[in-house]
Amino acid sequence: MRWRERGRGWEVDPDDEWGLAVIATVGRQLRLRREAVGMRAADFGKAVGYGEDMVYKVESGKRIPRPEYLDKADKVLDAGGLLAAMKEDVEKVRYPKKVRALAEMEAKAVELQLYDPLNIHGLLQTPEYARALLQMRRPSYTDDVVERGVAGRVARKSIFERDPAPEISFIQDEWSLRRPLGGKEVLRQQLEPLVQLGQLRNVEVQVMPMDREEHAGVAGGIEVLKFADGSAVGRSPAVANGRRVEGPKHLRILELRYGIIRAQALTPRESTSFIERLLGAT
């Protein structure tokens, strides 16, 4: 899903049916409320600090209103919080469709097994680290796409605040913790939260040292999400061409590999000490 910014409003991709429906509903509510109080679009735009053309585009569902737009509209139109309350749904539309789908699965999972051999996993990334990674993509992303990508990764971090909390296991290759992508200060700011997250009772962070002579993860990353009803989904570039899998055969392969990698890596306590030593060296 691609996003484009025009002036001071976001344009949602025409392929995102849910996003289009949400923005159309929000725009219709804004127009009905404005007309109910007898305010012209030009006067309303002046009151909220937007041009008349942008007001019409928001009301017609062609632009995604920013949070401050809805806050100002709520006050100007004396909506009693009804318009401002729509920010939650609008916020979800800001993120690419595939990011929303992933976040929804993570929000339902009771157990997550995550191994990233290339970079620090997205759920662990600080905004600065995520921004540095996205800025390195080639062909280059626009600044808007980079910032939306950063916002999407930050939003997924709400998983650490869930109650009840899911059990989450991360395995990181040592080199991904050493390579100063974005600079040494960005790396330092990234390593510090890893130590803090590793101290949570439901989170384990393990490091796969570079000196290991055996490594079951050379075929690529692994993600396995398990749900309360006993079902699970998984993904790995080495299984089913990277497509999401739900069948027992593929899931058994992913869990087998993950279990071996986990056994080959440092223990969570050893990994915390290892990351603290890296911090002292940066």
XYZ file of C-alpha atoms in Angstrom:
282
model
C 0.000 0.000 0.000
C 1.405 3.386 -0.958
C 0.609 6.637 0.758
C 0.860 10.138 -0.659
C 0.665 13.486 1.085
C -1.010 16.406 -0.610
C -0.844 19.726 1.183
C -1.853 19.007 4.766
C -3.842 15.801 4.357
C -2.990 12.193 3.578
C -4.392 10.299 0.621
C -5.330 6.674 1.204
C -4.507 4.042 -1.375
C -7.522 3.064 -3.539
C -6.719 -0.630 -2.935
C -7.303 -0.271 0.812
C -11.062 -0.874 0.915
C -11.334 -0.721 4.697
C -9.318 2.489 4.827
C -11.461 4.091 2.139
C -14.639 3.153 4.010
C -13.358 4.600 7.291
C -12.283 7.893 5.738
C -15.537 8.198 3.789
C -17.517 7.751 7.021
C -15.375 10.280 8.897
C -15.719 12.807 6.079
C -19.481 12.366 5.946
C -19.806 12.927 9.700
C -17.709 16.075 9.467
C -19.857 17.465 6.655
C -23.153 16.640 8.366
C -21.997 18.269 11.590
C -20.795 21.389 9.776
C -24.037 21.725 7.851
C -26.077 21.119 11.004
C -24.592 24.238 12.619
C -24.986 26.209 9.406
C -21.287 26.890 8.807
C -19.898 27.295 5.299
C -16.845 25.269 4.290
C -14.785 28.417 3.808
C -15.599 29.706 7.305
C -14.983 26.303 8.844
C -11.626 25.980 7.071
C -10.572 29.376 8.362
C -11.585 28.399 11.888
C -9.534 25.175 11.878
C -6.602 26.571 9.890
C -7.165 24.683 6.626
C -8.108 25.836 3.142
C -11.631 25.456 1.786
C -10.384 23.010 -0.846
C -8.903 20.745 1.830
C -12.154 20.842 3.801
C -14.080 19.571 0.797
C -11.500 16.858 0.133
C -11.662 15.621 3.722
C -15.448 15.644 3.720
C -15.566 13.744 0.430
C -13.216 11.034 1.743
C -10.347 11.998 -0.564
C -7.991 13.046 2.238
C -7.233 11.574 5.652
C -7.618 14.268 8.316
C -4.775 14.698 10.744
C -5.524 14.282 14.482
C -5.331 18.025 15.097
C -7.902 18.595 12.344
C -10.421 16.408 14.175
C -9.625 18.058 17.519
C -10.184 21.530 16.096
C -13.314 20.439 14.225
C -14.762 19.002 17.426
C -14.330 22.328 19.228
C -15.433 24.571 16.357
C -18.538 22.476 15.680
C -19.251 21.899 19.385
C -19.427 18.141 18.817
C -18.830 17.205 22.446
C -15.998 14.812 21.672
C -17.785 12.819 18.969
C -15.513 13.991 16.153
C -12.331 13.774 18.224
C -13.256 10.193 19.109
C -12.817 9.190 15.479
C -9.063 9.721 15.765
C -8.553 6.112 16.846
C -9.910 4.674 13.594
C -8.222 7.360 11.506
C -4.928 6.553 13.222
C -5.190 2.927 12.099
C -5.760 3.993 8.500
C -2.474 5.884 8.556
C -0.525 2.629 8.575
C 0.011 0.407 5.509
C -2.537 -2.382 5.181
C 0.005 -5.162 5.697
C 1.288 -3.473 8.859
C -2.256 -3.310 10.233
C -2.785 -6.987 9.456
C 0.452 -7.948 11.207
C -0.335 -5.788 14.232
C -3.789 -7.361 14.512
C -2.302 -10.864 14.577
C 0.319 -9.832 17.127
C -2.431 -8.331 19.278
C -4.204 -11.716 19.413
C -1.158 -13.950 19.857
C -0.481 -15.538 23.245
C 3.031 -16.628 22.269
C 5.502 -15.239 19.726
C 8.762 -16.854 18.592
C 10.855 -14.388 16.590
C 14.273 -14.747 14.989
C 15.836 -12.061 12.760
C 19.311 -12.832 11.359
C 19.731 -9.520 9.520
C 18.608 -6.640 11.730
C 17.199 -6.042 15.178
C 13.609 -7.254 15.036
C 10.940 -4.669 14.202
C 9.188 -5.069 17.563
C 12.455 -4.196 19.306
C 13.476 -1.273 17.114
C 13.679 2.277 18.423
C 12.292 5.003 16.129
C 15.830 6.173 15.353
C 17.020 2.702 14.394
C 13.907 2.010 12.312
C 14.318 5.344 10.532
C 17.966 4.594 9.754
C 17.045 1.199 8.275
C 14.244 2.599 6.132
C 16.470 5.393 4.840
C 18.946 2.777 3.608
C 16.420 1.082 1.289
C 17.154 1.184 -2.424
C 15.408 2.422 -4.469
C 15.109 5.149 -1.870
C 11.890 5.714 0.016
C 10.461 9.226 0.193
C 10.594 10.972 3.571
C 6.839 10.476 3.960
C 7.082 6.721 3.390
C 9.974 6.495 5.856
C 8.050 8.322 8.577
C 4.946 6.215 8.022
C 7.091 3.110 8.290
C 8.580 4.350 11.560
C 5.122 5.171 12.920
C 3.884 1.706 12.010
C 6.708 -0.021 13.882
C 6.263 2.185 16.931
C 2.529 1.419 16.975
C 3.228 -2.323 17.089
C 5.123 -1.862 20.359
C 1.791 -1.708 22.162
C 2.139 -5.492 22.364
C 4.453 -4.997 25.369
C 1.641 -3.218 27.225
C -0.994 -5.918 26.702
C -2.816 -7.437 29.653
C -2.648 -10.387 29.849
C 0.829 -10.211 28.396
C 1.886 -12.674 25.690
C 5.036 -14.766 25.979
C 7.601 -13.361 23.542
C 10.930 -14.887 22.589
C 13.491 -13.022 20.476
C 16.730 -14.404 19.053
C 19.238 -11.981 17.538
C 22.488 -12.772 15.783
C 25.437 -11.082 17.453
C 26.484 -9.165 14.361
C 23.064 -7.423 14.191
C 23.809 -6.000 17.658
C 27.289 -4.858 16.699
C 26.758 -3.226 13.322
C 26.290 0.550 13.917
C 23.550 1.118 11.361
C 22.710 4.810 11.541
C 25.773 5.519 13.679
C 27.158 4.505 17.056
C 24.766 6.701 19.022
C 21.760 5.174 17.253
C 23.114 1.727 18.104
C 23.637 2.672 21.752
C 20.091 4.019 21.999
C 18.905 0.740 20.469
C 20.826 -1.570 22.786
C 19.658 0.092 26.006
C 15.954 -0.820 25.545
C 16.950 -4.410 24.721
C 18.333 -4.792 28.225
C 15.168 -3.312 29.737
C 12.819 -5.459 27.650
C 14.806 -8.563 28.510
C 14.007 -7.947 32.168
C 10.260 -8.281 31.595
C 8.923 -11.596 32.915
C 7.153 -12.412 29.645
C 10.013 -11.435 27.314
C 13.205 -13.350 26.564
C 15.977 -11.917 24.406
C 18.738 -14.322 23.354
C 21.894 -13.692 21.377
C 23.375 -16.137 18.872
C 27.155 -15.611 19.135
C 29.254 -15.305 15.982
C 31.706 -17.934 17.224
C 29.151 -20.752 17.120
C 30.292 -23.537 14.803
C 26.718 -24.800 14.395
C 23.750 -22.609 13.527
C 20.281 -23.898 12.593
C 19.162 -20.489 11.399
C 21.317 -20.084 8.296
C 18.237 -20.501 6.065
C 16.689 -17.213 7.245
C 14.452 -15.570 9.800
C 11.547 -17.236 11.606
C 8.259 -15.953 12.969
C 5.727 -18.166 14.750
C 2.614 -16.725 16.383
C 0.404 -18.927 18.546
C -3.164 -18.138 19.583
C -5.409 -19.026 22.510
C -7.516 -21.457 20.461
C -4.459 -23.615 19.719
C -3.971 -22.382 16.153
C -0.749 -20.818 14.888
C 0.740 -19.051 11.892
C 4.350 -18.902 10.810
C 6.634 -17.435 8.219
C 10.188 -17.914 7.013
C 11.908 -17.201 3.694
C 13.072 -20.833 3.695
C 9.540 -22.297 3.963
C 6.773 -21.959 1.348
C 8.688 -19.168 -0.389
C 8.179 -16.863 2.576
C 4.392 -17.084 2.500
C 2.385 -17.298 5.716
C 1.804 -20.928 6.708
C -0.751 -22.484 9.042
C -0.475 -26.211 8.321
C 1.099 -28.576 10.899
C 3.848 -29.749 8.514
C 5.337 -26.308 7.903
C 4.772 -25.143 11.463
C 6.603 -28.219 12.782
C 9.612 -27.339 10.611
C 9.641 -23.738 11.844
C 9.304 -24.718 15.498
C 11.997 -27.387 15.126
C 14.445 -24.880 13.690
C 13.530 -22.235 16.223
C 13.967 -24.647 19.115
C 17.433 -25.654 17.921
C 18.504 -22.026 17.398
C 17.239 -21.189 20.861
C 19.299 -24.004 22.361
C 22.404 -22.944 20.432
C 22.120 -19.296 21.512
C 23.199 -17.776 24.817
C 20.684 -18.055 27.640
C 18.552 -14.973 28.355
C 20.698 -14.071 31.367
C 23.930 -14.579 29.435
C 22.474 -12.529 26.585
C 21.637 -9.616 28.883
C 25.198 -9.593 30.192
C 26.493 -9.790 26.623
C 24.407 -6.782 25.514
C 25.528 -4.820 28.581
C 29.141 -5.456 27.596
C 28.396 -4.239 24.086
C 26.898 -1.089 25.580
C 30.055 -0.502 27.544
C 32.103 -0.765 24.347
C 30.031 1.678 22.285
